[in-house]
């Protein structure tokens, strides 16, 4: 799980340059998120972890923080 | 780094060129005049499997890589902008379902869309809503096992012939995507004619009056209609439009070069005039630059790179501006003849403008590309 978080954090740092993201921090509340980011995040997760984000994964709670993103990835990889 | 087409891509490119030269380009003038792409041409396109060019093999599609899809759209753009727009919007609807649809939706609709048995269209724009897509006024309310839709859609490409629409409405106050069949109760459409260009794109205005669709026609989830469903469709739309502009640019260049060989002024062919040479040079260079941006975007998509999205915006922005310059110069080179229907550049000029409007205006692209630069540099 920690390794997943490191890779997700690395990707997110492109968007939150001047802000050290906490694992539980709500990234939607920081005001940087737009449609481009949302789709880039999906593409990143799919490529980096070789999984497919499905329509039933499209719950914003799954993408709200590093922790929730890592949990989604972890659960899909173990499925 | 290796920038060249593979032998398979070259083979398919030749196949596309031959098909467009034989079946598509010769119909373009008639299509424009009659404001329709005839059914038999659509059937020929479907018979080639081109309506499934963007879909995986498992659904009966071609499973082509993005570069090959780009080459197809470039050739169609060279032959007939309206026929290219069919590939674009049909693909947008199909890919929206492929990417975010349920397994049931994918298994039911995609084989039919890949074969061309049904045509899809993308219904986002409304009479009061263009660039500000978040503000769609069409509503969807869940009642028992059905969504009830009310509202209007406008400027829907291929809306006159589409069997299904990937349509966007506010559900629980949030933008949401739905599959709406033409035969749904409460659905009606009205053709839109008399456009400047891309006249055969068979646009329509859609009316949804207590339009009832099954609950299972929701695509994605409530609230992700724009951020995920529409955005992935629009990326494909922008990509194919950008390649279509390259093809249209190529058509302008070819007609211009041919004309400057034949047309004589001051006792010499136009091609010997250095100001004409300057226009030809700018055409060659800008078309090539646009094509390279398109290739780059396609390459990033094929490798799953998240930067594909921004690369596509950049390619579409450049290519749509490019074609307006190129088509304008093509008319300029043709002089008064360029104003006449007897010369294809007249149509090319009219067809070029819409590319700076659809799938995001030039100005929206300028905002988004600049914001991305501010964020990343």
CSV table of C-alpha atoms in Angstrom, one decimal:
chain,number,residue,atom,x,y,z
A,1,UNK,CA,0.0,0.0,0.0
A,2,UNK,CA,2.8,2.4,0.8
A,3,UNK,CA,4.4,1.9,-2.5
A,4,UNK,CA,1.1,2.7,-4.2
A,5,UNK,CA,0.9,5.9,-2.2
A,6,UNK,CA,4.4,7.0,-3.2
A,7,UNK,CA,3.6,6.6,-6.9
A,8,UNK,CA,0.2,8.4,-6.5
A,9,UNK,CA,1.9,11.2,-4.5
A,10,UNK,CA,4.5,11.5,-7.2
A,11,UNK,CA,1.8,12.0,-9.9
A,12,UNK,CA,-0.2,14.5,-7.7
A,13,UNK,CA,2.8,16.6,-7.0
A,14,UNK,CA,2.7,17.7,-10.6
A,15,UNK,CA,-0.6,19.5,-9.7
A,16,UNK,CA,0.1,20.5,-6.2
A,17,UNK,CA,3.6,21.9,-6.6
A,18,UNK,CA,3.7,24.3,-3.7
A,19,UNK,CA,1.7,22.2,-1.3
A,20,UNK,CA,2.9,19.1,0.5
A,21,UNK,CA,-0.1,16.8,0.3
A,22,UNK,CA,-1.0,14.7,3.4
A,23,UNK,CA,-2.3,11.2,2.7
A,24,UNK,CA,-5.7,12.0,4.1
A,25,UNK,CA,-6.0,15.5,2.7
A,26,UNK,CA,-9.1,16.2,0.6
A,27,UNK,CA,-7.6,17.2,-2.8
A,28,UNK,CA,-11.0,18.5,-4.1
A,29,UNK,CA,-11.1,21.1,-1.3
A,30,UNK,CA,-7.8,22.6,-2.5
A,31,UNK,CA,-9.3,24.2,-5.5
A,32,UNK,CA,-6.8,22.8,-8.1
A,33,UNK,CA,-9.1,20.1,-9.5
A,34,UNK,CA,-10.7,20.5,-12.9
A,35,UNK,CA,-11.9,18.1,-15.6
A,36,UNK,CA,-8.4,17.8,-17.1
A,37,UNK,CA,-7.1,16.7,-13.8
A,38,UNK,CA,-9.9,14.2,-13.2
A,39,UNK,CA,-9.2,12.5,-16.6
A,40,UNK,CA,-5.4,12.7,-16.2
A,41,UNK,CA,-5.7,11.0,-12.8
A,42,UNK,CA,-7.8,8.2,-14.4
A,43,UNK,CA,-5.3,7.7,-17.2
A,44,UNK,CA,-2.4,7.7,-14.7
A,45,UNK,CA,-4.0,5.1,-12.5
A,46,UNK,CA,-4.8,2.9,-15.4
A,47,UNK,CA,-1.4,3.0,-17.0
A,48,UNK,CA,0.7,3.0,-13.8
A,49,UNK,CA,-1.2,0.1,-12.1
A,50,UNK,CA,-2.5,-1.8,-15.2
A,51,UNK,CA,-6.1,-1.6,-14.1
A,52,UNK,CA,-9.2,-0.3,-15.7
A,53,UNK,CA,-11.4,2.3,-13.9
A,54,UNK,CA,-15.0,1.2,-14.5
A,55,UNK,CA,-18.2,3.2,-14.4
A,56,UNK,CA,-19.0,1.8,-11.0
A,57,UNK,CA,-15.7,3.2,-9.7
A,58,UNK,CA,-16.7,6.7,-10.6
A,59,UNK,CA,-17.5,7.7,-7.1
A,60,UNK,CA,-15.7,10.9,-6.1
A,61,UNK,CA,-15.0,9.4,-2.7
A,62,UNK,CA,-12.6,7.0,-4.5
A,63,UNK,CA,-10.5,9.9,-5.7
A,64,UNK,CA,-10.7,12.3,-2.7
A,65,UNK,CA,-7.3,11.7,-1.1
A,66,UNK,CA,-4.1,9.7,-1.6
A,67,UNK,CA,-5.5,7.2,0.9
A,68,UNK,CA,-8.7,6.7,-0.9
A,69,UNK,CA,-7.0,6.5,-4.3
A,70,UNK,CA,-4.5,3.9,-3.0
A,71,UNK,CA,-7.4,1.9,-1.5
A,72,UNK,CA,-9.2,1.9,-4.8
A,73,UNK,CA,-6.1,0.7,-6.6
A,74,UNK,CA,-5.3,-1.9,-4.0
A,75,UNK,CA,-8.8,-3.3,-4.1
A,76,UNK,CA,-8.9,-3.5,-7.8
A,77,UNK,CA,-5.5,-5.1,-8.1
A,78,UNK,CA,-6.5,-7.8,-5.6
A,79,UNK,CA,-9.9,-8.4,-7.3
B,1,UNK,CA,12.7,8.3,-30.7
B,2,UNK,CA,11.3,7.0,-34.0
B,3,UNK,CA,8.9,9.2,-35.9
B,4,UNK,CA,7.6,7.1,-38.8
B,5,UNK,CA,4.5,5.1,-39.7
B,6,UNK,CA,4.6,1.4,-39.3
B,7,UNK,CA,4.2,-0.8,-42.5
B,8,UNK,CA,0.7,-1.7,-41.3
B,9,UNK,CA,-0.2,2.0,-40.8
B,10,UNK,CA,1.2,2.8,-44.2
B,11,UNK,CA,-0.9,0.0,-45.8
B,12,UNK,CA,-4.1,1.2,-44.1
B,13,UNK,CA,-3.3,4.8,-45.0
B,14,UNK,CA,-3.2,3.7,-48.7
B,15,UNK,CA,-6.5,1.8,-48.3
B,16,UNK,CA,-8.1,4.9,-46.7
B,17,UNK,CA,-6.7,7.1,-49.5
B,18,UNK,CA,-8.1,4.8,-52.2
B,19,UNK,CA,-11.5,4.6,-50.6
B,20,UNK,CA,-11.8,8.4,-50.1
B,21,UNK,CA,-10.7,9.1,-53.6
B,22,UNK,CA,-13.2,6.6,-55.1
B,23,UNK,CA,-16.2,7.0,-52.8
B,24,UNK,CA,-16.0,10.0,-50.6
B,25,UNK,CA,-14.3,12.9,-52.3
B,26,UNK,CA,-16.4,12.6,-55.6
B,27,UNK,CA,-19.6,13.0,-53.5
B,28,UNK,CA,-18.5,16.0,-51.4
B,29,UNK,CA,-19.9,18.7,-53.7
B,30,UNK,CA,-23.2,17.0,-54.0
B,31,UNK,CA,-23.3,16.3,-50.3
B,32,UNK,CA,-22.7,20.0,-49.6
B,33,UNK,CA,-25.4,21.1,-52.2
B,34,UNK,CA,-28.0,18.6,-50.9
B,35,UNK,CA,-27.0,19.1,-47.2
B,36,UNK,CA,-26.9,15.4,-46.6
B,37,UNK,CA,-24.6,12.4,-46.7
B,38,UNK,CA,-26.5,9.8,-48.7
B,39,UNK,CA,-27.4,6.5,-47.1
B,40,UNK,CA,-25.6,4.5,-49.7
B,41,UNK,CA,-22.3,6.3,-48.9
B,42,UNK,CA,-22.8,5.7,-45.2
B,43,UNK,CA,-23.4,2.1,-46.0
B,44,UNK,CA,-20.2,1.9,-48.0
B,45,UNK,CA,-18.3,3.5,-45.1
B,46,UNK,CA,-19.9,1.0,-42.7
B,47,UNK,CA,-19.1,-1.9,-45.0
B,48,UNK,CA,-15.4,-0.9,-44.8
B,49,UNK,CA,-15.7,-1.2,-41.0
B,50,UNK,CA,-14.8,2.5,-40.6
B,51,UNK,CA,-17.7,3.2,-38.2
B,52,UNK,CA,-16.0,0.7,-35.8
B,53,UNK,CA,-12.5,2.1,-36.4
B,54,UNK,CA,-12.4,3.3,-32.8
B,55,UNK,CA,-13.9,0.3,-31.1
B,56,UNK,CA,-12.1,-2.9,-29.8
B,57,UNK,CA,-12.2,-6.1,-31.8
B,58,UNK,CA,-14.3,-7.8,-29.1
B,59,UNK,CA,-17.2,-5.5,-30.1
B,60,UNK,CA,-16.7,-6.0,-33.8
B,61,UNK,CA,-14.5,-2.9,-34.1
B,62,UNK,CA,-11.2,-2.6,-35.9
B,63,UNK,CA,-9.2,-2.2,-32.7
B,64,UNK,CA,-6.9,0.2,-34.5
B,65,UNK,CA,-4.3,2.3,-32.7
B,66,UNK,CA,-4.8,6.1,-32.4
B,67,UNK,CA,-2.4,6.9,-35.2
B,68,UNK,CA,-4.3,4.7,-37.6
B,69,UNK,CA,-7.6,6.3,-36.5
B,70,UNK,CA,-6.0,9.7,-37.1
B,71,UNK,CA,-4.9,8.7,-40.6
B,72,UNK,CA,-8.5,7.6,-41.4
B,73,UNK,CA,-9.8,10.9,-40.2
B,74,UNK,CA,-7.2,12.8,-42.1
B,75,UNK,CA,-8.2,11.1,-45.3
B,76,UNK,CA,-11.9,11.7,-44.7
B,77,UNK,CA,-11.1,15.3,-43.9
B,78,UNK,CA,-9.4,15.6,-47.2
B,79,UNK,CA,-12.4,14.1,-49.0
B,80,UNK,CA,-15.5,15.5,-47.3
B,81,UNK,CA,-15.7,17.4,-44.0
B,82,UNK,CA,-19.2,16.2,-43.3
B,83,UNK,CA,-18.4,12.5,-43.8
B,84,UNK,CA,-15.5,13.1,-41.4
B,85,UNK,CA,-17.9,14.6,-38.9
B,86,UNK,CA,-19.9,11.3,-39.1
B,87,UNK,CA,-16.8,9.4,-38.0
B,88,UNK,CA,-16.2,12.0,-35.2
B,89,UNK,CA,-19.6,12.1,-33.5
B,90,UNK,CA,-20.4,8.4,-34.0
B,91,UNK,CA,-17.1,7.6,-32.5
B,92,UNK,CA,-17.6,10.0,-29.6
B,93,UNK,CA,-20.9,8.3,-28.7
B,94,UNK,CA,-19.5,4.8,-29.1
B,95,UNK,CA,-16.4,5.6,-27.1
B,96,UNK,CA,-18.4,7.2,-24.3
B,97,UNK,CA,-20.3,3.9,-24.0
B,98,UNK,CA,-17.2,1.8,-24.4
B,99,UNK,CA,-15.3,3.8,-21.7
B,100,UNK,CA,-18.0,4.4,-19.1
B,101,UNK,CA,-20.9,2.2,-20.0
B,102,UNK,CA,-22.0,-0.8,-18.1
B,103,UNK,CA,-21.1,-4.3,-19.5
B,104,UNK,CA,-24.8,-4.6,-20.6
B,105,UNK,CA,-24.6,-1.3,-22.4
B,106,UNK,CA,-21.3,-2.2,-24.1
B,107,UNK,CA,-22.4,-5.6,-25.2
B,108,UNK,CA,-25.8,-4.4,-26.5
B,109,UNK,CA,-24.8,-1.2,-28.3
B,110,UNK,CA,-21.2,-1.4,-29.4
B,111,UNK,CA,-21.5,-4.3,-31.9
B,112,UNK,CA,-24.4,-2.5,-33.5
B,113,UNK,CA,-22.4,0.8,-33.6
B,114,UNK,CA,-19.3,-1.0,-34.9
B,115,UNK,CA,-21.2,-2.5,-37.9
B,116,UNK,CA,-23.0,0.8,-38.6
B,117,UNK,CA,-26.4,-0.9,-37.9
B,118,UNK,CA,-27.0,2.1,-35.7
B,119,UNK,CA,-25.6,5.6,-35.8
B,120,UNK,CA,-24.7,7.4,-32.7
B,121,UNK,CA,-24.5,11.1,-32.0
B,122,UNK,CA,-23.3,13.4,-29.1
B,123,UNK,CA,-25.8,15.7,-27.6
B,124,UNK,CA,-24.4,18.2,-25.2
B,125,UNK,CA,-25.0,21.7,-26.7
B,126,UNK,CA,-28.2,23.5,-26.0
B,127,UNK,CA,-29.9,26.7,-27.3
B,128,UNK,CA,-28.5,28.6,-24.2
B,129,UNK,CA,-25.5,26.5,-23.4
B,130,UNK,CA,-22.3,26.2,-25.5
B,131,UNK,CA,-18.9,26.5,-23.9
B,132,UNK,CA,-20.4,26.7,-20.4
B,133,UNK,CA,-21.3,23.0,-20.5
B,134,UNK,CA,-21.7,22.7,-16.8
B,135,UNK,CA,-24.8,24.8,-17.1
B,136,UNK,CA,-26.9,22.4,-19.2
B,137,UNK,CA,-30.6,23.1,-18.7
B,138,UNK,CA,-31.9,19.7,-19.7
B,139,UNK,CA,-33.0,17.8,-16.6
B,140,UNK,CA,-33.3,14.1,-15.8
B,141,UNK,CA,-35.4,12.9,-12.9
B,142,UNK,CA,-35.6,9.3,-11.8
B,143,UNK,CA,-39.1,8.0,-11.5
B,144,UNK,CA,-39.4,4.3,-10.6
B,145,UNK,CA,-37.4,2.5,-13.3
B,146,UNK,CA,-37.2,5.4,-15.7
B,147,UNK,CA,-35.4,8.7,-16.1
B,148,UNK,CA,-37.7,11.4,-17.3
B,149,UNK,CA,-35.9,14.0,-19.5
B,150,UNK,CA,-37.0,17.5,-20.3
B,151,UNK,CA,-35.1,20.1,-22.4
B,152,UNK,CA,-33.7,20.9,-25.7
B,153,UNK,CA,-30.4,20.2,-27.5
B,154,UNK,CA,-29.1,22.2,-30.5
B,155,UNK,CA,-26.5,21.9,-33.2
B,156,UNK,CA,-26.4,18.1,-32.9
B,157,UNK,CA,-24.2,16.8,-35.7
B,158,UNK,CA,-25.9,13.8,-37.5
B,159,UNK,CA,-28.9,14.4,-35.3
B,160,UNK,CA,-31.2,13.8,-38.3
B,161,UNK,CA,-30.0,10.2,-38.8
B,162,UNK,CA,-28.7,9.1,-35.4
B,163,UNK,CA,-30.5,6.2,-33.8
B,164,UNK,CA,-29.0,6.9,-30.3
B,165,UNK,CA,-27.6,9.9,-28.6
B,166,UNK,CA,-25.1,10.1,-25.8
B,167,UNK,CA,-27.0,13.0,-24.1
B,168,UNK,CA,-26.2,15.1,-21.1
B,169,UNK,CA,-28.6,16.4,-18.6
B,170,UNK,CA,-28.6,17.6,-15.0
B,171,UNK,CA,-29.6,14.9,-12.6
B,172,UNK,CA,-29.8,15.8,-8.9
B,173,UNK,CA,-28.4,19.1,-10.1
B,174,UNK,CA,-25.2,17.5,-11.5
B,175,UNK,CA,-24.2,16.9,-15.2
B,176,UNK,CA,-24.9,13.3,-16.1
B,177,UNK,CA,-24.7,11.2,-19.3
B,178,UNK,CA,-27.5,9.1,-20.7
B,179,UNK,CA,-28.1,6.9,-23.7
B,180,UNK,CA,-31.3,8.2,-25.4
B,181,UNK,CA,-32.8,6.3,-28.3
B,182,UNK,CA,-34.5,8.1,-31.1
B,183,UNK,CA,-37.6,6.0,-30.6
B,184,UNK,CA,-37.9,7.0,-26.9
B,185,UNK,CA,-41.4,8.3,-26.0
B,186,UNK,CA,-41.2,12.1,-25.8
B,187,UNK,CA,-38.3,12.5,-28.1
B,188,UNK,CA,-38.4,14.5,-31.3
B,189,UNK,CA,-36.0,16.4,-33.6
B,190,UNK,CA,-36.0,19.1,-36.2
B,191,UNK,CA,-33.4,19.4,-39.0
B,192,UNK,CA,-31.1,22.5,-39.0
B,193,UNK,CA,-30.2,23.6,-42.5
B,194,UNK,CA,-28.5,26.6,-44.2
B,195,UNK,CA,-25.2,26.4,-42.4
B,196,UNK,CA,-22.0,28.2,-43.7
B,197,UNK,CA,-20.1,25.0,-44.0
B,198,UNK,CA,-20.0,21.3,-43.2
B,199,UNK,CA,-23.5,21.5,-44.7
B,200,UNK,CA,-24.0,17.8,-45.0
B,201,UNK,CA,-23.5,17.1,-41.3
B,202,UNK,CA,-27.3,16.7,-40.9
B,203,UNK,CA,-27.5,18.8,-37.8
B,204,UNK,CA,-30.7,18.7,-35.7
B,205,UNK,CA,-32.4,20.3,-32.8
B,206,UNK,CA,-33.6,17.7,-30.3
B,207,UNK,CA,-36.7,18.1,-28.1
B,208,UNK,CA,-37.2,16.1,-24.9
B,209,UNK,CA,-40.7,16.4,-23.6
B,210,UNK,CA,-41.1,14.1,-20.6
B,211,UNK,CA,-38.9,11.8,-22.6
B,212,UNK,CA,-38.8,8.4,-20.9
B,213,UNK,CA,-35.7,6.2,-20.9
B,214,UNK,CA,-34.9,3.1,-18.9
B,215,UNK,CA,-32.9,3.6,-15.6
B,216,UNK,CA,-30.2,1.4,-17.1
B,217,UNK,CA,-29.4,4.0,-19.7
B,218,UNK,CA,-27.4,6.1,-17.3
B,219,UNK,CA,-23.7,6.2,-18.4
B,220,UNK,CA,-21.0,6.5,-15.8
B,221,UNK,CA,-22.5,7.8,-12.5
B,222,UNK,CA,-24.6,10.8,-11.5
B,223,UNK,CA,-22.3,13.9,-11.6
B,224,UNK,CA,-19.5,12.5,-13.8
B,225,UNK,CA,-21.2,13.3,-17.1
B,226,UNK,CA,-18.8,16.1,-17.9
B,227,UNK,CA,-15.7,15.4,-15.9
B,228,UNK,CA,-15.3,11.9,-17.2
B,229,UNK,CA,-17.8,10.8,-19.8
B,230,UNK,CA,-18.0,14.0,-21.9
B,231,UNK,CA,-14.3,14.8,-21.5
B,232,UNK,CA,-13.2,11.4,-22.8
B,233,UNK,CA,-15.6,11.7,-25.8
B,234,UNK,CA,-14.5,15.3,-26.5
B,235,UNK,CA,-10.9,14.3,-26.5
B,236,UNK,CA,-11.6,11.8,-29.3
B,237,UNK,CA,-13.7,14.5,-31.0
B,238,UNK,CA,-10.8,17.0,-30.8
B,239,UNK,CA,-8.3,14.5,-32.0
B,240,UNK,CA,-10.3,13.5,-35.1
B,241,UNK,CA,-11.2,17.1,-35.9
B,242,UNK,CA,-7.5,18.0,-35.7
B,243,UNK,CA,-6.6,15.3,-38.1
B,244,UNK,CA,-9.6,16.2,-40.3
B,245,UNK,CA,-8.2,19.8,-40.5
B,246,UNK,CA,-4.8,18.3,-41.6
B,247,UNK,CA,-6.6,16.4,-44.4
B,248,UNK,CA,-8.6,19.5,-45.4
B,249,UNK,CA,-5.4,21.5,-45.5
B,250,UNK,CA,-3.8,18.9,-47.7
B,251,UNK,CA,-6.8,19.2,-50.1
B,252,UNK,CA,-6.4,23.0,-50.1
B,253,UNK,CA,-2.7,22.7,-50.8
B,254,UNK,CA,-3.2,20.2,-53.7
B,255,UNK,CA,-5.8,22.4,-55.4
B,256,UNK,CA,-3.7,25.5,-54.9
B,257,UNK,CA,-0.5,23.9,-56.4
B,258,UNK,CA,-2.5,22.6,-59.4
B,259,UNK,CA,-4.1,26.0,-59.9
B,260,UNK,CA,-0.8,27.8,-59.8
B,261,UNK,CA,0.6,25.5,-62.5
B,262,UNK,CA,-2.2,26.2,-64.9
B,263,UNK,CA,-3.2,29.8,-64.2
B,264,UNK,CA,-1.1,32.3,-66.0
B,265,UNK,CA,-0.8,36.0,-65.3
B,266,UNK,CA,1.7,38.6,-66.5
B,267,UNK,CA,2.9,36.0,-69.1
B,268,UNK,CA,3.9,33.3,-66.6
B,269,UNK,CA,2.3,30.7,-64.4
B,270,UNK,CA,1.2,31.9,-60.9
B,271,UNK,CA,3.7,29.5,-59.4
B,272,UNK,CA,6.6,31.7,-60.5
B,273,UNK,CA,5.2,34.6,-58.4
B,274,UNK,CA,7.2,34.7,-55.2
B,275,UNK,CA,4.2,36.0,-53.1
B,276,UNK,CA,2.3,32.9,-54.3
B,277,UNK,CA,5.3,30.8,-53.3
B,278,UNK,CA,5.2,32.3,-49.8
B,279,UNK,CA,1.6,31.2,-49.4
B,280,UNK,CA,2.3,27.7,-50.6
B,281,UNK,CA,5.3,27.5,-48.3
B,282,UNK,CA,3.2,28.5,-45.3
B,283,UNK,CA,0.6,26.0,-46.2
B,284,UNK,CA,3.2,23.2,-46.5
B,285,UNK,CA,4.9,24.1,-43.2
B,286,UNK,CA,1.7,24.7,-41.2
B,287,UNK,CA,0.0,21.5,-42.4
B,288,UNK,CA,3.1,19.5,-41.5
B,289,UNK,CA,3.3,21.1,-38.1
B,290,UNK,CA,-0.3,20.3,-37.4
B,291,UNK,CA,0.1,16.8,-38.5
B,292,UNK,CA,3.1,16.3,-36.2
B,293,UNK,CA,1.1,17.7,-33.3
B,294,UNK,CA,-1.6,15.2,-34.1
B,295,UNK,CA,0.8,12.3,-34.3
B,296,UNK,CA,2.3,13.3,-30.9
B,297,UNK,CA,-1.2,13.4,-29.3
B,298,UNK,CA,-2.0,10.0,-30.8
B,299,UNK,CA,1.3,8.5,-29.7
B,300,UNK,CA,0.7,9.7,-26.1
B,301,UNK,CA,-2.8,8.2,-26.1
B,302,UNK,CA,-1.5,4.9,-27.4
B,303,UNK,CA,1.1,4.8,-24.6
B,304,UNK,CA,-1.5,5.7,-22.0
B,305,UNK,CA,0.2,9.0,-21.1
B,306,UNK,CA,-2.0,11.4,-19.2
B,307,UNK,CA,-0.5,14.3,-21.1
B,308,UNK,CA,-2.4,13.0,-24.1
B,309,UNK,CA,-5.3,15.2,-23.1
B,310,UNK,CA,-3.4,18.5,-23.2
B,311,UNK,CA,-1.5,17.3,-26.3
B,312,UNK,CA,-4.8,16.8,-28.1
B,313,UNK,CA,-6.0,20.3,-27.1
B,314,UNK,CA,-2.8,21.8,-28.5
B,315,UNK,CA,-3.2,19.8,-31.7
B,316,UNK,CA,-6.8,20.8,-32.2
B,317,UNK,CA,-6.1,24.4,-31.4
B,318,UNK,CA,-3.3,24.6,-33.9
B,319,UNK,CA,-4.9,22.6,-36.6
B,320,UNK,CA,-8.2,24.4,-36.5
B,321,UNK,CA,-6.5,27.8,-36.7
B,322,UNK,CA,-4.1,26.5,-39.4
B,323,UNK,CA,-7.0,25.3,-41.7
B,324,UNK,CA,-8.6,28.7,-41.6
B,325,UNK,CA,-5.4,30.4,-42.7
B,326,UNK,CA,-4.7,27.7,-45.3
B,327,UNK,CA,-8.2,27.7,-46.7
B,328,UNK,CA,-8.2,31.5,-46.8
B,329,UNK,CA,-4.9,31.5,-48.8
B,330,UNK,CA,-6.3,28.8,-51.1
B,331,UNK,CA,-9.2,31.1,-52.0
B,332,UNK,CA,-6.8,34.0,-52.3
B,333,UNK,CA,-4.6,32.1,-54.8
B,334,UNK,CA,-7.7,31.2,-56.8
B,335,UNK,CA,-8.7,34.9,-56.9
B,336,UNK,CA,-12.3,35.4,-58.1
B,337,UNK,CA,-12.5,31.7,-59.1
B,338,UNK,CA,-12.1,30.8,-55.5
B,339,UNK,CA,-15.5,32.4,-54.8
B,340,UNK,CA,-17.2,30.0,-57.2
B,341,UNK,CA,-18.7,26.6,-56.6
B,342,UNK,CA,-16.9,25.5,-59.7
B,343,UNK,CA,-13.8,25.3,-57.6
B,344,UNK,CA,-13.5,23.0,-54.5
B,345,UNK,CA,-11.6,25.6,-52.5
B,346,UNK,CA,-14.9,27.6,-52.1
B,347,UNK,CA,-16.3,24.7,-50.1
B,348,UNK,CA,-13.1,24.1,-48.3
B,349,UNK,CA,-13.1,27.7,-47.1
B,350,UNK,CA,-16.7,27.4,-45.8
B,351,UNK,CA,-16.0,24.0,-44.2
B,352,UNK,CA,-12.9,25.3,-42.3
B,353,UNK,CA,-14.5,27.8,-40.0
B,354,UNK,CA,-16.6,25.4,-37.8
B,355,UNK,CA,-13.4,23.6,-36.7
B,356,UNK,CA,-12.6,26.7,-34.5
B,357,UNK,CA,-16.0,26.3,-32.8
B,358,UNK,CA,-16.8,22.7,-32.3
B,359,UNK,CA,-15.4,20.5,-29.4
B,360,UNK,CA,-14.2,23.7,-27.7
B,361,UNK,CA,-13.8,27.1,-29.3
B,362,UNK,CA,-10.3,28.5,-30.1
B,363,UNK,CA,-10.8,30.8,-27.2
B,364,UNK,CA,-11.7,28.0,-24.7
B,365,UNK,CA,-8.5,26.2,-25.9
B,366,UNK,CA,-6.5,29.4,-25.3
B,367,UNK,CA,-7.8,29.6,-21.7
B,368,UNK,CA,-7.2,25.9,-21.0
B,369,UNK,CA,-3.7,25.7,-22.6
B,370,UNK,CA,-2.6,28.9,-20.8
B,371,UNK,CA,-3.9,27.7,-17.5
B,372,UNK,CA,-2.1,24.4,-17.9
B,373,UNK,CA,1.1,26.4,-18.7
B,374,UNK,CA,0.7,28.5,-15.6
B,375,UNK,CA,0.2,25.4,-13.5
B,376,UNK,CA,3.2,23.4,-14.9
B,377,UNK,CA,5.9,25.9,-15.6
